[in-house]
Short mmCIF file of C-alpha atoms in Angstrom, two decimals:
data_model
loop_
_atom_site.label_atom_id
_atom_site.label_comp_id
_atom_site.label_asym_id
_atom_site.label_seq_id
_atom_site.Cartn_x
_atom_site.Cartn_y
_atom_site.Cartn_z
CA MET H 173 139.22 63.49 144.58
CA SER H 174 136.12 63.64 146.76
CA SER H 175 134.31 60.37 147.42
CA LEU H 176 131.07 62.15 148.23
CA PRO H 177 128.14 61.35 145.92
CA PRO H 178 126.99 64.17 143.65
CA ALA H 179 124.28 66.43 145.03
CA PRO H 180 120.82 65.50 143.78
CA SER H 181 119.48 67.57 140.93
CA LEU H 182 116.93 70.18 141.91
CA LEU H 183 114.63 69.08 139.08
CA ALA H 184 113.58 65.46 138.76
CA PRO H 185 113.54 64.00 135.22
CA ASP H 186 109.74 63.95 135.14
CA GLU H 187 109.32 67.58 136.22
CA PRO H 188 108.71 70.46 133.81
CA PRO H 189 111.70 72.08 132.11
CA ALA H 190 113.02 75.43 133.30
CA PHE H 191 111.69 77.21 130.21
CA GLU H 192 109.44 76.83 127.20
CA VAL H 193 110.06 78.37 123.79
CA VAL H 194 106.97 79.01 121.67
CA ASN H 195 107.07 79.82 117.95
CA PRO H 196 110.86 80.34 117.76
CA ASP H 197 110.73 81.11 114.03
CA GLY H 198 107.94 83.67 114.29
CA ARG H 199 108.04 86.42 111.65
CA SER H 200 107.33 89.36 113.96
CA SER H 201 110.08 91.72 115.04
CA ALA H 202 108.81 91.27 118.61
CA VAL H 203 110.41 88.74 120.94
CA LEU H 204 108.24 88.12 124.00
CA LEU H 205 109.62 87.15 127.40
CA CYS H 206 107.44 86.02 130.30
CA ASP H 207 109.66 85.96 133.38
CA HIS H 208 106.98 84.95 135.90
CA ALA H 209 104.91 82.55 133.83
CA SER H 210 104.63 79.64 136.29
CA ASN H 211 103.88 78.96 139.95
CA VAL H 212 105.39 75.44 139.93
CA VAL H 213 107.86 74.51 142.70
CA PRO H 214 110.24 71.55 142.34
CA ARG H 215 109.14 68.62 144.50
CA ARG H 216 112.48 68.59 146.31
CA LEU H 217 111.66 72.04 147.72
CA ALA H 218 108.44 70.82 149.41
CA ARG H 219 106.36 73.83 148.39
CA LEU H 220 108.95 76.07 150.06
CA GLY H 221 107.19 75.40 153.35
CA LEU H 222 103.96 77.03 152.14
CA TYR H 223 100.84 75.01 152.89
CA GLY H 224 98.03 77.40 152.01
CA ASP H 225 97.11 78.90 148.65
CA GLU H 226 100.05 81.31 148.57
CA LEU H 227 101.59 79.82 145.43
CA SER H 228 98.41 80.49 143.45
CA GLN H 229 98.44 84.14 144.51
CA HIS H 230 100.45 87.01 143.08
CA ILE H 231 103.54 86.23 145.14
CA GLY H 232 103.87 82.88 143.37
CA TRP H 233 103.67 84.14 139.78
CA ASP H 234 102.28 86.85 137.54
CA ILE H 235 98.64 85.82 137.27
CA GLY H 236 97.42 85.84 133.67
CA ALA H 237 100.78 86.82 132.18
CA ALA H 238 101.44 83.46 130.53
CA ARG H 239 98.00 83.33 128.91
CA LEU H 240 98.38 86.88 127.65
CA SER H 241 101.89 86.16 126.34
CA ARG H 242 100.76 83.06 124.46
CA ARG H 243 97.89 84.92 122.82
CA LEU H 244 100.18 87.80 121.86
CA SER H 245 102.61 85.32 120.37
CA THR H 246 99.83 83.99 118.16
CA LEU H 247 98.45 87.38 117.14
CA LEU H 248 101.86 88.83 116.29
CA ASP H 249 103.48 85.60 115.06
CA ALA H 250 106.18 86.33 117.63
CA PRO H 251 108.66 84.07 119.40
CA LEU H 252 108.02 83.68 123.13
CA VAL H 253 110.11 82.35 126.02
CA LEU H 254 108.32 81.45 129.26
CA SER H 255 109.88 80.61 132.62
CA GLY H 256 109.05 77.20 134.05
CA TYR H 257 109.09 77.73 137.82
CA SER H 258 107.73 80.06 140.46
CA ARG H 259 109.37 83.39 141.10
CA LEU H 260 109.63 82.25 144.74
CA VAL H 261 112.04 79.46 143.73
CA ILE H 262 114.21 82.09 142.04
CA ASP H 263 113.02 85.25 140.34
CA CYS H 264 113.91 85.23 136.66
CA ASN H 265 113.72 89.02 136.51
CA ARG H 266 116.17 89.70 139.34
CA PRO H 267 119.97 89.50 139.17
CA PRO H 268 121.12 86.39 141.06
CA GLY H 269 122.32 87.36 144.50
CA SER H 270 120.13 90.46 144.71
CA PRO H 271 117.94 90.80 147.82
CA THR H 272 114.74 89.86 145.98
CA SER H 273 116.19 87.04 143.87
CA ILE H 274 115.14 84.40 146.41
CA PRO H 275 112.98 86.33 148.87
CA GLN H 276 112.49 85.19 152.44
CA ILE H 277 109.40 87.44 152.66
CA SER H 278 107.18 88.28 149.68
CA GLY H 279 104.11 90.50 149.85
CA GLY H 280 104.28 90.28 153.63
CA VAL H 281 104.27 86.45 153.55
CA PRO H 282 107.25 84.58 155.08
CA ILE H 283 108.76 81.94 152.76
CA PRO H 284 110.29 79.33 155.11
CA GLY H 285 111.97 77.34 152.33
CA ASN H 286 113.99 80.34 151.19
CA ALA H 287 116.24 80.52 154.24
CA ILE H 288 119.09 78.93 152.28
CA ASP H 289 122.84 79.20 151.87
CA ALA H 290 124.83 80.38 148.87
CA ALA H 291 125.33 76.86 147.52
CA GLU H 292 121.58 76.21 147.43
CA ALA H 293 120.97 79.59 145.83
CA GLU H 294 123.52 78.75 143.13
CA ALA H 295 121.83 75.38 142.56
CA ARG H 296 118.50 77.09 142.02
CA ALA H 297 120.05 79.53 139.58
CA ASP H 298 121.71 76.69 137.66
CA ALA H 299 118.44 74.74 137.48
CA CYS H 300 115.84 77.44 136.83
CA PHE H 301 117.34 80.88 136.14
CA TRP H 302 120.22 80.40 133.74
CA PRO H 303 118.49 77.87 131.42
CA TYR H 304 115.63 80.34 130.88
CA HIS H 305 117.96 83.21 130.11
CA ARG H 306 120.25 81.08 127.94
CA ALA H 307 117.18 80.17 125.88
CA ALA H 308 116.27 83.83 125.49
CA ALA H 309 119.85 84.75 124.59
CA ALA H 310 120.11 81.93 122.05
CA LEU H 311 116.90 83.07 120.37
CA LEU H 312 118.13 86.66 120.17
CA ASP H 313 121.57 85.57 118.94
CA ALA H 314 120.01 83.54 116.15
CA ARG H 315 117.92 86.50 115.02
CA ARG H 316 120.96 88.77 115.04
CA GLU H 317 122.87 86.30 112.90
CA ARG H 318 119.99 86.31 110.40
CA GLY H 319 119.89 90.12 110.39
CA LYS H 320 116.34 90.08 111.76
CA SER H 321 115.01 93.33 113.24
CA THR H 322 114.14 92.69 116.87
CA ALA H 323 112.44 94.37 119.80
CA VAL H 324 112.10 92.84 123.28
CA LEU H 325 108.73 92.89 125.05
CA CYS H 326 108.55 91.54 128.60
CA VAL H 327 105.01 90.69 129.70
CA HIS H 328 104.13 90.86 133.40
CA SER H 329 101.12 91.44 135.62
CA PHE H 330 100.73 93.15 139.00
CA THR H 331 98.37 92.76 141.91
CA PRO H 332 95.59 95.38 142.36
CA SER H 333 96.64 95.91 145.98
CA LEU H 334 99.92 95.36 147.79
CA LEU H 335 100.38 95.60 151.55
CA GLY H 336 97.14 97.57 151.86
CA GLU H 337 97.94 100.04 149.09
CA ASP H 338 95.61 100.07 146.09
CA ARG H 339 97.05 100.43 142.61
CA PRO H 340 94.80 102.48 140.30
CA TRP H 341 96.62 101.70 137.06
CA HIS H 342 95.07 99.25 134.62
CA VAL H 343 98.36 98.95 132.76
CA ALA H 344 101.91 100.07 133.40
CA VAL H 345 104.68 100.78 130.91
CA LEU H 346 108.11 100.26 132.46
CA TYR H 347 111.50 101.16 131.05
CA GLY H 348 115.03 102.10 131.97
CA ARG H 349 117.41 103.89 129.62
CA ASP H 350 115.53 103.11 126.41
CA ARG H 351 112.14 104.76 125.76
CA ARG H 352 111.89 103.91 122.06
CA LEU H 353 109.06 101.46 122.72
CA ALA H 354 107.84 102.82 126.04
CA GLY H 355 107.09 106.31 124.71
CA PRO H 356 104.82 105.16 121.84
CA PHE H 357 103.12 102.56 124.07
CA LEU H 358 102.35 105.25 126.65
CA GLU H 359 100.97 107.59 123.99
CA ALA H 360 98.76 104.90 122.46
CA LEU H 361 97.41 103.59 125.76
CA ARG H 362 96.67 107.10 127.05
CA ARG H 363 94.47 107.73 124.03
CA GLU H 364 92.00 105.29 125.57
CA PRO H 365 90.04 107.30 128.18
CA VAL H 366 88.91 104.17 130.06
CA LEU H 367 92.51 103.30 130.99
CA CYS H 368 94.60 104.56 133.88
CA VAL H 369 98.15 104.18 132.59
CA GLY H 370 101.25 103.98 134.80
CA ASP H 371 104.46 105.55 133.54
CA ASN H 372 107.14 103.58 135.42
CA GLN H 373 104.53 102.92 138.11
CA PRO H 374 104.08 100.89 140.28
CA TYR H 375 107.58 99.72 139.34
CA TYR H 376 110.46 100.93 137.20
CA VAL H 377 113.39 99.20 135.56
CA THR H 378 116.85 99.32 137.15
CA ASP H 379 120.06 97.36 136.69
CA GLY H 380 120.02 96.23 140.31
CA GLY H 381 116.36 95.26 140.44
CA ASP H 382 115.72 93.83 136.96
CA TYR H 383 117.41 91.40 134.61
CA SER H 384 115.55 90.84 131.35
CA ILE H 385 115.30 94.41 130.07
CA PRO H 386 118.86 95.46 131.04
CA VAL H 387 120.47 92.27 129.71
CA HIS H 388 118.35 91.16 126.73
CA GLY H 389 117.25 94.61 125.63
CA GLU H 390 119.49 97.47 126.66
CA ALA H 391 122.82 95.63 126.61
CA ARG H 392 122.10 94.48 123.05
CA GLY H 393 120.92 97.90 121.91
CA LEU H 394 117.45 96.55 121.12
CA PRO H 395 114.25 98.53 121.62
CA CYS H 396 112.68 97.10 124.76
CA VAL H 397 109.79 97.60 127.17
CA LEU H 398 108.21 95.86 130.14
CA LEU H 399 104.41 95.80 130.04
CA GLU H 400 102.48 95.19 133.27
CA ILE H 401 98.72 94.50 133.25
CA ARG H 402 96.75 94.64 136.49
CA GLN H 403 95.79 91.09 137.36
CA ASP H 404 92.07 91.68 137.81
CA GLY H 405 92.06 92.57 134.11
CA LEU H 406 93.37 89.12 133.16
CA ILE H 407 90.97 86.81 135.00
CA ARG H 408 88.37 86.16 132.31
CA ASP H 409 89.22 84.75 128.89
CA GLU H 410 87.51 87.66 127.17
CA ASP H 411 89.62 90.16 129.13
CA VAL H 412 92.84 88.38 128.19
CA GLU H 413 91.73 88.46 124.57
CA ALA H 414 90.90 92.17 124.77
CA TRP H 415 94.33 93.00 126.19
CA ALA H 416 96.09 90.81 123.65
CA GLN H 417 94.25 92.44 120.75
CA ARG H 418 94.96 95.92 122.13
CA LEU H 419 98.67 95.33 122.67
CA ALA H 420 99.10 93.57 119.34
CA ARG H 421 97.42 96.46 117.52
CA ILE H 422 99.60 99.03 119.29
CA TYR H 423 102.77 97.08 118.64
CA ARG H 424 102.02 96.78 114.93
CA GLU H 425 101.60 100.56 114.77
CA ILE H 426 104.88 101.14 116.60
CA GLU H 427 106.69 98.52 114.53
CA ALA H 428 105.76 100.23 111.29
CA ALA H 429 107.33 103.50 112.50
CA LEU H 430 110.23 102.24 114.61
CA LEU H 431 111.28 99.19 112.62
CA PRO H 432 110.17 99.80 109.03
CA GLY H 433 110.50 96.78 106.84
CA ALA H 434 110.68 94.46 109.84
CA GLY H 435 108.32 92.00 108.18
CA GLY H 436 105.93 91.50 111.06
CA ALA H 437 102.77 89.47 110.83
#
């Protein structure tokens, strides 16, 4: 038996938990996941070697996504699971071990604290990744046991410009194998002439590059979609409210057709 002391926990007892569950008994058929809700870094990681404002920028989290998710949860009476730590600590929407799970460069910015070995990567996954996804899985399992109709909506945001390339889309609807939610969302959003709507742009869902939709949606056979709002549309409170009202209205319309009798709010 080794006489070495146990490795220190990545998260100190007084630090935030790896996830937050909001309204777990919500009546809506929608279950909301916010994979990039926080820009917090555990103290033990010393800001990952970043000493400017990088963590407050888009590489640190999805700006506005948590606020939008919380408001949607209220409007729909939907359960919501939010991640507790920055995507730079470990990305909760990337398979562990994938090249972008713990990036050493993000958005052109070097991340000194992410030059780590496999043991440290596993410790980050154990502390921040798996607890979040176990919480989401437990919520979905409980609904299945109750026979509750369920659809998975992942809420993200994207930067207006990346590496010098402007993104014209105000909103993007992302999907993989399952278009049951994506198709109606695209149709509804395109009916609004003021919106430029991305269809699997600027990103698209893949098994190798995503986790939440393939695992919590597709693998369970649940209707699922990833919604991305451009971050400059989520700065002001009134803009967050407008997006929340719009998405809630569209989801209620889709729910009535796709999941009749679901008993949403």
